[in-house]
CSV table of C-alpha atoms in Angstrom, one decimal:
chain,number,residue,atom,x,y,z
Q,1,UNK,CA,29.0,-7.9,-3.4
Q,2,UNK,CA,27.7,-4.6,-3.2
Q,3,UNK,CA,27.1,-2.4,-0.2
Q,4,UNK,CA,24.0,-1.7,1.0
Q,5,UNK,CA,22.7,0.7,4.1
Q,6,UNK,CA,19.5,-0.1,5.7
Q,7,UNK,CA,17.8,-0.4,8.8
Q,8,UNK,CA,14.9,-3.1,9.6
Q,9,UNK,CA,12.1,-2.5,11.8
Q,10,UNK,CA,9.2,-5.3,12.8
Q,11,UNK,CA,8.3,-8.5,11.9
Q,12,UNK,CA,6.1,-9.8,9.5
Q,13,UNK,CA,6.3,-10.3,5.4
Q,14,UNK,CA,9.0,-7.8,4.0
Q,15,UNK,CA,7.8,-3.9,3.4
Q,16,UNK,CA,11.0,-1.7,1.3
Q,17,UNK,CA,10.7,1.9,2.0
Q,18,UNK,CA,13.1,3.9,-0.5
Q,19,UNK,CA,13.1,7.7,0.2
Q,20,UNK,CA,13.6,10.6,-2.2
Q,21,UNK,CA,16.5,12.2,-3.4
Q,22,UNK,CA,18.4,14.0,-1.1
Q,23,UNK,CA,17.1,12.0,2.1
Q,24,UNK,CA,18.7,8.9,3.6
Q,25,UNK,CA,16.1,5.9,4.5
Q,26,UNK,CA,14.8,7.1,7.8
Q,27,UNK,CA,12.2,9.6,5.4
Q,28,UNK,CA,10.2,6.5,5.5
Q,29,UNK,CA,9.9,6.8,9.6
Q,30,UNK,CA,6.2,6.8,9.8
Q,31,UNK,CA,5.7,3.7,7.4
Q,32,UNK,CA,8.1,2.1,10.4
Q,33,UNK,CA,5.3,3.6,13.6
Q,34,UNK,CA,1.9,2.8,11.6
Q,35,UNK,CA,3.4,-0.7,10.0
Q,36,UNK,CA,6.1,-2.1,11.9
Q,37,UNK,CA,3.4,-4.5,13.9
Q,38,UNK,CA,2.2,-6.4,11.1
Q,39,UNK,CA,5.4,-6.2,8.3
Q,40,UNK,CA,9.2,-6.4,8.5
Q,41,UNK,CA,10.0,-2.4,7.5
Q,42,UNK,CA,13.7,-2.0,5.9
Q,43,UNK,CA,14.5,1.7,5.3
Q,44,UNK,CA,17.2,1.9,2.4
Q,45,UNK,CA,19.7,4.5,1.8
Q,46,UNK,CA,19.4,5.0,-2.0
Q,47,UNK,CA,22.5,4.3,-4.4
Q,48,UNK,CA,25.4,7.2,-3.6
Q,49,UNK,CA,22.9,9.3,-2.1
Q,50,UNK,CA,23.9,8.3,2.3
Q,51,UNK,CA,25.4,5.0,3.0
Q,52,UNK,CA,24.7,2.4,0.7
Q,53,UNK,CA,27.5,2.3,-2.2
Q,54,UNK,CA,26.5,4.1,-5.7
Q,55,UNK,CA,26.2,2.8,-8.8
Q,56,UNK,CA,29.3,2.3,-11.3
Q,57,UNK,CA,27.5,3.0,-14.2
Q,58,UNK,CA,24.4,4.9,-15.5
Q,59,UNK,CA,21.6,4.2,-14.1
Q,60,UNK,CA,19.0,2.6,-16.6
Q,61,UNK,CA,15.6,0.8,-15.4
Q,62,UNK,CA,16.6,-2.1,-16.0
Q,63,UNK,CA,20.0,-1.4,-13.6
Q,64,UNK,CA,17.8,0.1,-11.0
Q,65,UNK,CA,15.6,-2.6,-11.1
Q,66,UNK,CA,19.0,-5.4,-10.2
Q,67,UNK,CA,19.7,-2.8,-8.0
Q,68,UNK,CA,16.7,-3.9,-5.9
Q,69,UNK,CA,17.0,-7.1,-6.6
Q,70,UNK,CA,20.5,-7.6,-5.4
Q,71,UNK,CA,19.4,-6.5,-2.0
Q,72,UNK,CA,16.3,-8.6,-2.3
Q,73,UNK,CA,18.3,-11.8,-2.5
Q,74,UNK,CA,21.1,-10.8,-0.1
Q,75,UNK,CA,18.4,-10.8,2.7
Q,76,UNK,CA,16.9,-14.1,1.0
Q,77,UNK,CA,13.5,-12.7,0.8
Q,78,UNK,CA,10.8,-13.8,-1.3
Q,79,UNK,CA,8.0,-11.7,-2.9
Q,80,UNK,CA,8.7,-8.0,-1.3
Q,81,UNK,CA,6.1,-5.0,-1.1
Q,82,UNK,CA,7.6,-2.0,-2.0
Q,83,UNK,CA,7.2,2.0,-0.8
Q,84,UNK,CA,8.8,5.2,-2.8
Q,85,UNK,CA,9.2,8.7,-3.3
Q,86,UNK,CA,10.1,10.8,-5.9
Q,87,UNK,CA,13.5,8.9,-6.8
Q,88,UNK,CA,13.0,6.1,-4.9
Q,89,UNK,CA,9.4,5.8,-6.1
Q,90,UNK,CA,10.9,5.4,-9.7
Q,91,UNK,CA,13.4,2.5,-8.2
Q,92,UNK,CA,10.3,0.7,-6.8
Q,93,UNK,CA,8.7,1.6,-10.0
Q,94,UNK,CA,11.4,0.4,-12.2
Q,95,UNK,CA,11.4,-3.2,-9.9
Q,96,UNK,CA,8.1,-3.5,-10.5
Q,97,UNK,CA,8.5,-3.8,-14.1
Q,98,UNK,CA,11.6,-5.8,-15.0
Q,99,UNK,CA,10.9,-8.3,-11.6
Q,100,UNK,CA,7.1,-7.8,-11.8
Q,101,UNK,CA,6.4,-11.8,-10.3
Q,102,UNK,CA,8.7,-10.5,-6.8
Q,103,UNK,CA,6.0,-7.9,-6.1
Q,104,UNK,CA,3.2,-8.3,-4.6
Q,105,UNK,CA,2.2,-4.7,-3.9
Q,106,UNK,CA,3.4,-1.3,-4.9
Q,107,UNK,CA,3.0,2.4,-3.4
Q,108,UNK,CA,4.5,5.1,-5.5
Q,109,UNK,CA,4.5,8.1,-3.9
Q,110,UNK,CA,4.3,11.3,-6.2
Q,111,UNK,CA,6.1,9.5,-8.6
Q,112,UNK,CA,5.4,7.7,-12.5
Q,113,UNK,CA,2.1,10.3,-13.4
Q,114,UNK,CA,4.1,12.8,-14.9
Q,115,UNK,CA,7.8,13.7,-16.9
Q,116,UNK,CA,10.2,15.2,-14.9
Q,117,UNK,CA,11.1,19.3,-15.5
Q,118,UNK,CA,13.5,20.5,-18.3
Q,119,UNK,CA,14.9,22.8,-15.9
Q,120,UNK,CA,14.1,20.8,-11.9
Q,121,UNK,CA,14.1,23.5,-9.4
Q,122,UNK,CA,11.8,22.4,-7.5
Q,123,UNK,CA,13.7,19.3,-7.1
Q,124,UNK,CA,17.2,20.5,-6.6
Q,125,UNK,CA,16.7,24.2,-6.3
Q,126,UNK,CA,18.9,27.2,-7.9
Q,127,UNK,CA,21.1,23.9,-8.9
Q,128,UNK,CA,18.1,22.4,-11.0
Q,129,UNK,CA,18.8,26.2,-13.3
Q,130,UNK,CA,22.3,24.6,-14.0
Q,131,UNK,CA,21.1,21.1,-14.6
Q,132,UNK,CA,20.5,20.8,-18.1
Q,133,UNK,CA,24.0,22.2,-18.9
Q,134,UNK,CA,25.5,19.1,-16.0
Q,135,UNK,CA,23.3,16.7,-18.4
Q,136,UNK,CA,25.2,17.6,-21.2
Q,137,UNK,CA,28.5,17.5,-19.7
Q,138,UNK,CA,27.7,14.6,-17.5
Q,139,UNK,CA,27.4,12.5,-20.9
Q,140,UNK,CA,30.4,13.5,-22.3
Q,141,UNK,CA,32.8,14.1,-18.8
Q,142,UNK,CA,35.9,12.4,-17.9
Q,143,UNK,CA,35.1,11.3,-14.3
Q,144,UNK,CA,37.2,14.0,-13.1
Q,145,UNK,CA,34.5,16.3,-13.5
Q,146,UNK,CA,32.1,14.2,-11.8
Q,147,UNK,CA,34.3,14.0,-8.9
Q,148,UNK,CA,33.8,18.3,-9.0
Q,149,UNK,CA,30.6,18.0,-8.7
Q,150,UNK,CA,30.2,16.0,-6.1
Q,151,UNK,CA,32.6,18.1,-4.3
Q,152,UNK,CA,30.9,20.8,-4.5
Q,153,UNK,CA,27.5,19.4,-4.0
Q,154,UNK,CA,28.7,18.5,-0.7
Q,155,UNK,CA,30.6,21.6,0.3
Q,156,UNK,CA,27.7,23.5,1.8
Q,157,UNK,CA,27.0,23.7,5.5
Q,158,UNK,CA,24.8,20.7,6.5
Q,159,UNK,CA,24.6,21.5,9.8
Q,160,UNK,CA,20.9,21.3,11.1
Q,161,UNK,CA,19.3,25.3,11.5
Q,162,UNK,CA,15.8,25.8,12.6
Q,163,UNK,CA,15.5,28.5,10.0
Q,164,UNK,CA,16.1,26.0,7.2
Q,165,UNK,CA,13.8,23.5,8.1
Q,166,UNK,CA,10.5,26.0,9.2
Q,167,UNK,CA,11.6,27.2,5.6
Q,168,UNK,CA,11.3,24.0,3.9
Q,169,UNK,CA,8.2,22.9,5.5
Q,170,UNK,CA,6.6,26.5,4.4
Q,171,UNK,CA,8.0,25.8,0.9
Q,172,UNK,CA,6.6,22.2,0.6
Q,173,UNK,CA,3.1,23.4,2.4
Q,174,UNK,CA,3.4,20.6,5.3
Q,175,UNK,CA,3.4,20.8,9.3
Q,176,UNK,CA,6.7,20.7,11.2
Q,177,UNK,CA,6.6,17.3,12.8
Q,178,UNK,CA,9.5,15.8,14.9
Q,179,UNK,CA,9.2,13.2,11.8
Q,180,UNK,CA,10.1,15.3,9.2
Q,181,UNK,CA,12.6,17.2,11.4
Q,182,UNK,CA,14.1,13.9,11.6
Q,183,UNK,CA,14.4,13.4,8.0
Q,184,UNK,CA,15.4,16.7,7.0
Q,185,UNK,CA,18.6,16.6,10.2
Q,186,UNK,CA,20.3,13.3,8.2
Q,187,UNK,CA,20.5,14.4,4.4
Q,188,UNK,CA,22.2,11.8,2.5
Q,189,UNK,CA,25.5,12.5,1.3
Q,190,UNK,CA,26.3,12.7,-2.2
Q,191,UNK,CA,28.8,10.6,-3.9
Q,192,UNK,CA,29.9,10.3,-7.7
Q,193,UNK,CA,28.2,6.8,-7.7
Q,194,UNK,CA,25.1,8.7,-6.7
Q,195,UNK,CA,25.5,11.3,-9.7
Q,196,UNK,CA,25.2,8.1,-11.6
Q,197,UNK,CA,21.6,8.0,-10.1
Q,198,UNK,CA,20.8,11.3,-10.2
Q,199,UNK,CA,21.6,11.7,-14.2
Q,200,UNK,CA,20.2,8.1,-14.7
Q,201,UNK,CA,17.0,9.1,-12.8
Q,202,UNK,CA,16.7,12.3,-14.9
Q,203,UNK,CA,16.6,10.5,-18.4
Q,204,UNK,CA,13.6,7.7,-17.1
Q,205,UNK,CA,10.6,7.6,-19.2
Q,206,UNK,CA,8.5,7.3,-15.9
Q,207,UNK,CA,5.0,7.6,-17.9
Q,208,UNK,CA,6.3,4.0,-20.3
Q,209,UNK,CA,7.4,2.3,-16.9
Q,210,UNK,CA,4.3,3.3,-15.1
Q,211,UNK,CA,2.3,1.7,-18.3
Q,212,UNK,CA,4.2,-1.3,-17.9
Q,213,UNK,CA,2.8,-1.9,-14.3
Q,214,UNK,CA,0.9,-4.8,-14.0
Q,215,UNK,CA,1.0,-5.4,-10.1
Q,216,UNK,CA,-1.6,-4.1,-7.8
Q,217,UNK,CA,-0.7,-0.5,-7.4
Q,218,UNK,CA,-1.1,2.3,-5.7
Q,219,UNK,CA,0.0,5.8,-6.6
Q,220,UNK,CA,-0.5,8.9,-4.5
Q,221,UNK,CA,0.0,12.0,-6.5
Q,222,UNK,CA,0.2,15.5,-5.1
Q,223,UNK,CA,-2.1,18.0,-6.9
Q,224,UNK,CA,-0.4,21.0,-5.7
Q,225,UNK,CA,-3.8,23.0,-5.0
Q,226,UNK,CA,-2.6,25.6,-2.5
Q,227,UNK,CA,1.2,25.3,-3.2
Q,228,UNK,CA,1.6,26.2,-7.5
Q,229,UNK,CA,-1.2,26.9,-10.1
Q,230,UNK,CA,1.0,25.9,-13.0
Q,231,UNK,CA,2.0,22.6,-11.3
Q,232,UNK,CA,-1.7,21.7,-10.4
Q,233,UNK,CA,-2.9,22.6,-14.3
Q,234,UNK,CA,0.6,20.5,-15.8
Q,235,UNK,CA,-0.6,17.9,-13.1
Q,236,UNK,CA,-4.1,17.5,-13.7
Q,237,UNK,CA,-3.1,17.3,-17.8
Q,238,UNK,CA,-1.0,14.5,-17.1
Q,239,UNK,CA,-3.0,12.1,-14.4
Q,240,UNK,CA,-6.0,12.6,-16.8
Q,241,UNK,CA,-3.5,11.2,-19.7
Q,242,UNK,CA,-2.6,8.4,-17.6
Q,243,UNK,CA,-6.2,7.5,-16.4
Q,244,UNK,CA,-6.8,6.5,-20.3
Q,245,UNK,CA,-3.1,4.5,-20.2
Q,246,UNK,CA,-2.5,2.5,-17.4
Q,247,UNK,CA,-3.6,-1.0,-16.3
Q,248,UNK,CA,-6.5,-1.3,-14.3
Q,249,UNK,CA,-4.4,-2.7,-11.3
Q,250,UNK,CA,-3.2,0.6,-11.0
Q,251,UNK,CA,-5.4,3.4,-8.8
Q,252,UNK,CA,-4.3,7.1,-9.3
Q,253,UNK,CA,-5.2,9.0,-5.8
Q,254,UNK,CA,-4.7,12.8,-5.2
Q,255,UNK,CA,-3.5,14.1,-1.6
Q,256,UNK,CA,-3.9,17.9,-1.3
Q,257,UNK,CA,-0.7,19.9,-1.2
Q,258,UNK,CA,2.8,19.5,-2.6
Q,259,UNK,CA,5.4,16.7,-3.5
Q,260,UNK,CA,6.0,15.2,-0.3
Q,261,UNK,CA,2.7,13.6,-0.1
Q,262,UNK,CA,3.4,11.3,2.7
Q,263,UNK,CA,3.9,14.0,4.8
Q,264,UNK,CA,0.3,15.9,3.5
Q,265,UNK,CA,-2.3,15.7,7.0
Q,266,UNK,CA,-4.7,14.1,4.2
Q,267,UNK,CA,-2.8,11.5,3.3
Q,268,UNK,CA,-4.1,7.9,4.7
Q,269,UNK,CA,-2.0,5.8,6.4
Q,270,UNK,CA,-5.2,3.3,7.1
Q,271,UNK,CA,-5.7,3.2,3.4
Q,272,UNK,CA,-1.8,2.1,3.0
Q,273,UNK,CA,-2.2,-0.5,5.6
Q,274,UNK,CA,-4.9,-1.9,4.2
Q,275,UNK,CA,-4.1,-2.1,0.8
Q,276,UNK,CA,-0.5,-3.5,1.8
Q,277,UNK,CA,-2.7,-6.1,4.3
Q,278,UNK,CA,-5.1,-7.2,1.6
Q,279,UNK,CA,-4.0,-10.4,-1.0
Q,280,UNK,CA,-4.6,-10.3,-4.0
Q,281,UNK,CA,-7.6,-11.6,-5.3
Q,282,UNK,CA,-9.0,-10.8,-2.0
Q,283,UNK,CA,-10.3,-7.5,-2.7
């Protein structure tokens, strides 16, 4: 049976929070304060990336989406709703395709509007320059080099400094909050079953999957006005693509600022409550 680390918060019909890359589960903290009174919150550590144990084999949609579902049925729940970001918005994402009739809404947040980067620096920073050489080798390495990578992935210093954090809430244009603080002081650890994830999650054809969806959706996309030009031109390109392409369940919303949209002062917790509260066929 596999491993799985989450936390569970409230009471009320089930709510799955799964972070982004690079975070463990308690990035989804403020769905917990604004939601916890009316749904049953469960913040998940991703696959290899914290607590929950990775993946033994690449990670394909369809072995994302069992992924899920294996920790759907070992808490015995029923029809789930379903929060993401970033990587854990293409989980949710991939869920909501292969087990579409177990979801009864979706949030993706910044994540299924647009291809990911050749070259993902904003993702993974000066290690997104060497990523598409790892993609290469990742296909054709023994595990042995797998097990380097994560070794050195999790070499550097994770110790919390107030330097690094101001810095990466300049870079990703938010406010300091004791929220995000709280998120950025318990990175998830890296572990081969992760890298599993993280290559697996690099070769998803997230505009097909988000075609697929069928399920009332919601998905907040950052237009990056304030934060990068190029990324709010490549942005704008590809939400007007997917406005022609996607299933009418399906609502495309901007938040002002940068990928971390949840964290954007415009972004609407009242409109996620009450899209999450409201039943389908019920408005």
């Amino acid at each position: 049976m596999r491993q799985f680390k989450a936390t569970i918060h409230g009471q009320g019909d089930p709510v799955l929070f799964l972070p982004g890359g690079g975070f463990t589960g308690s990035q989804g903290q403020q769905f917990v304060k604004a939601l916890h009174k009316q749904f049953e919150i469960h913040l998940l550590d991703l696959p290899g990336f914290g607590e929950s144990e990775g993946l033994h084999t690449y990670a394909t949609s369809k072995v994302l989406a069992d992924w899920v579902e294996a920790y759907r049925t070992s808490r015995q729940l029923e029809s789930i709703r379903l929060i993401g970001h970033s990587m854990g918005g293409a989980i949710v994402l991939a869920y909501a395709v292969h087990y579409p009739d177990r979801v009864r809404r979706l949030i993706l947040l910044d994540q299924g509007h647009k291809p990911n980067a050749m070259i993902p620096f904003r993702e993974y920073g000066i290690f997104g320059f060497a990523f598409p050489l790892l993609r290469l080798l990742y296909h054709s390495s023994p595990k042995r080099l797998l097990n380097s990578i994560e070794a050195r992935m999790n070499k550097s210093d994770s110790v919390f400094s107030e330097e690094r954090f101001q810095l990466f809430c300049r870079r990703i244009g938010v406010e300091s909050t004791s929220m995000i603080r709280t998120a950025f002081e318990q990175p998830a650890r890296l572990s081969t079953g992760g890298l599993h994830l993280l290559f697996g999650y690099d070769g998803l054809d997230f505009k097909k999957l988000l075609r697929r969806i069928k399920v009332p959706t919601q998905l907040y996309y950052a237009d990056f006005t304030g934060i990068d030009l190029n990324e709010a031109k490549r942005t704008l390109r590809h939400v007007k693509r997917a406005e022609r392409e996607i299933h009418p369940s399906v609502q495309l919303i901007a938040v002002p600022g940068g990928h971390f949209v949840q964290w954007s002062r415009h972004f609407s917790m009242e409109h996620v409550e009450r899209f999450l509260r409201t039943e389908e066929g019920n408005g």
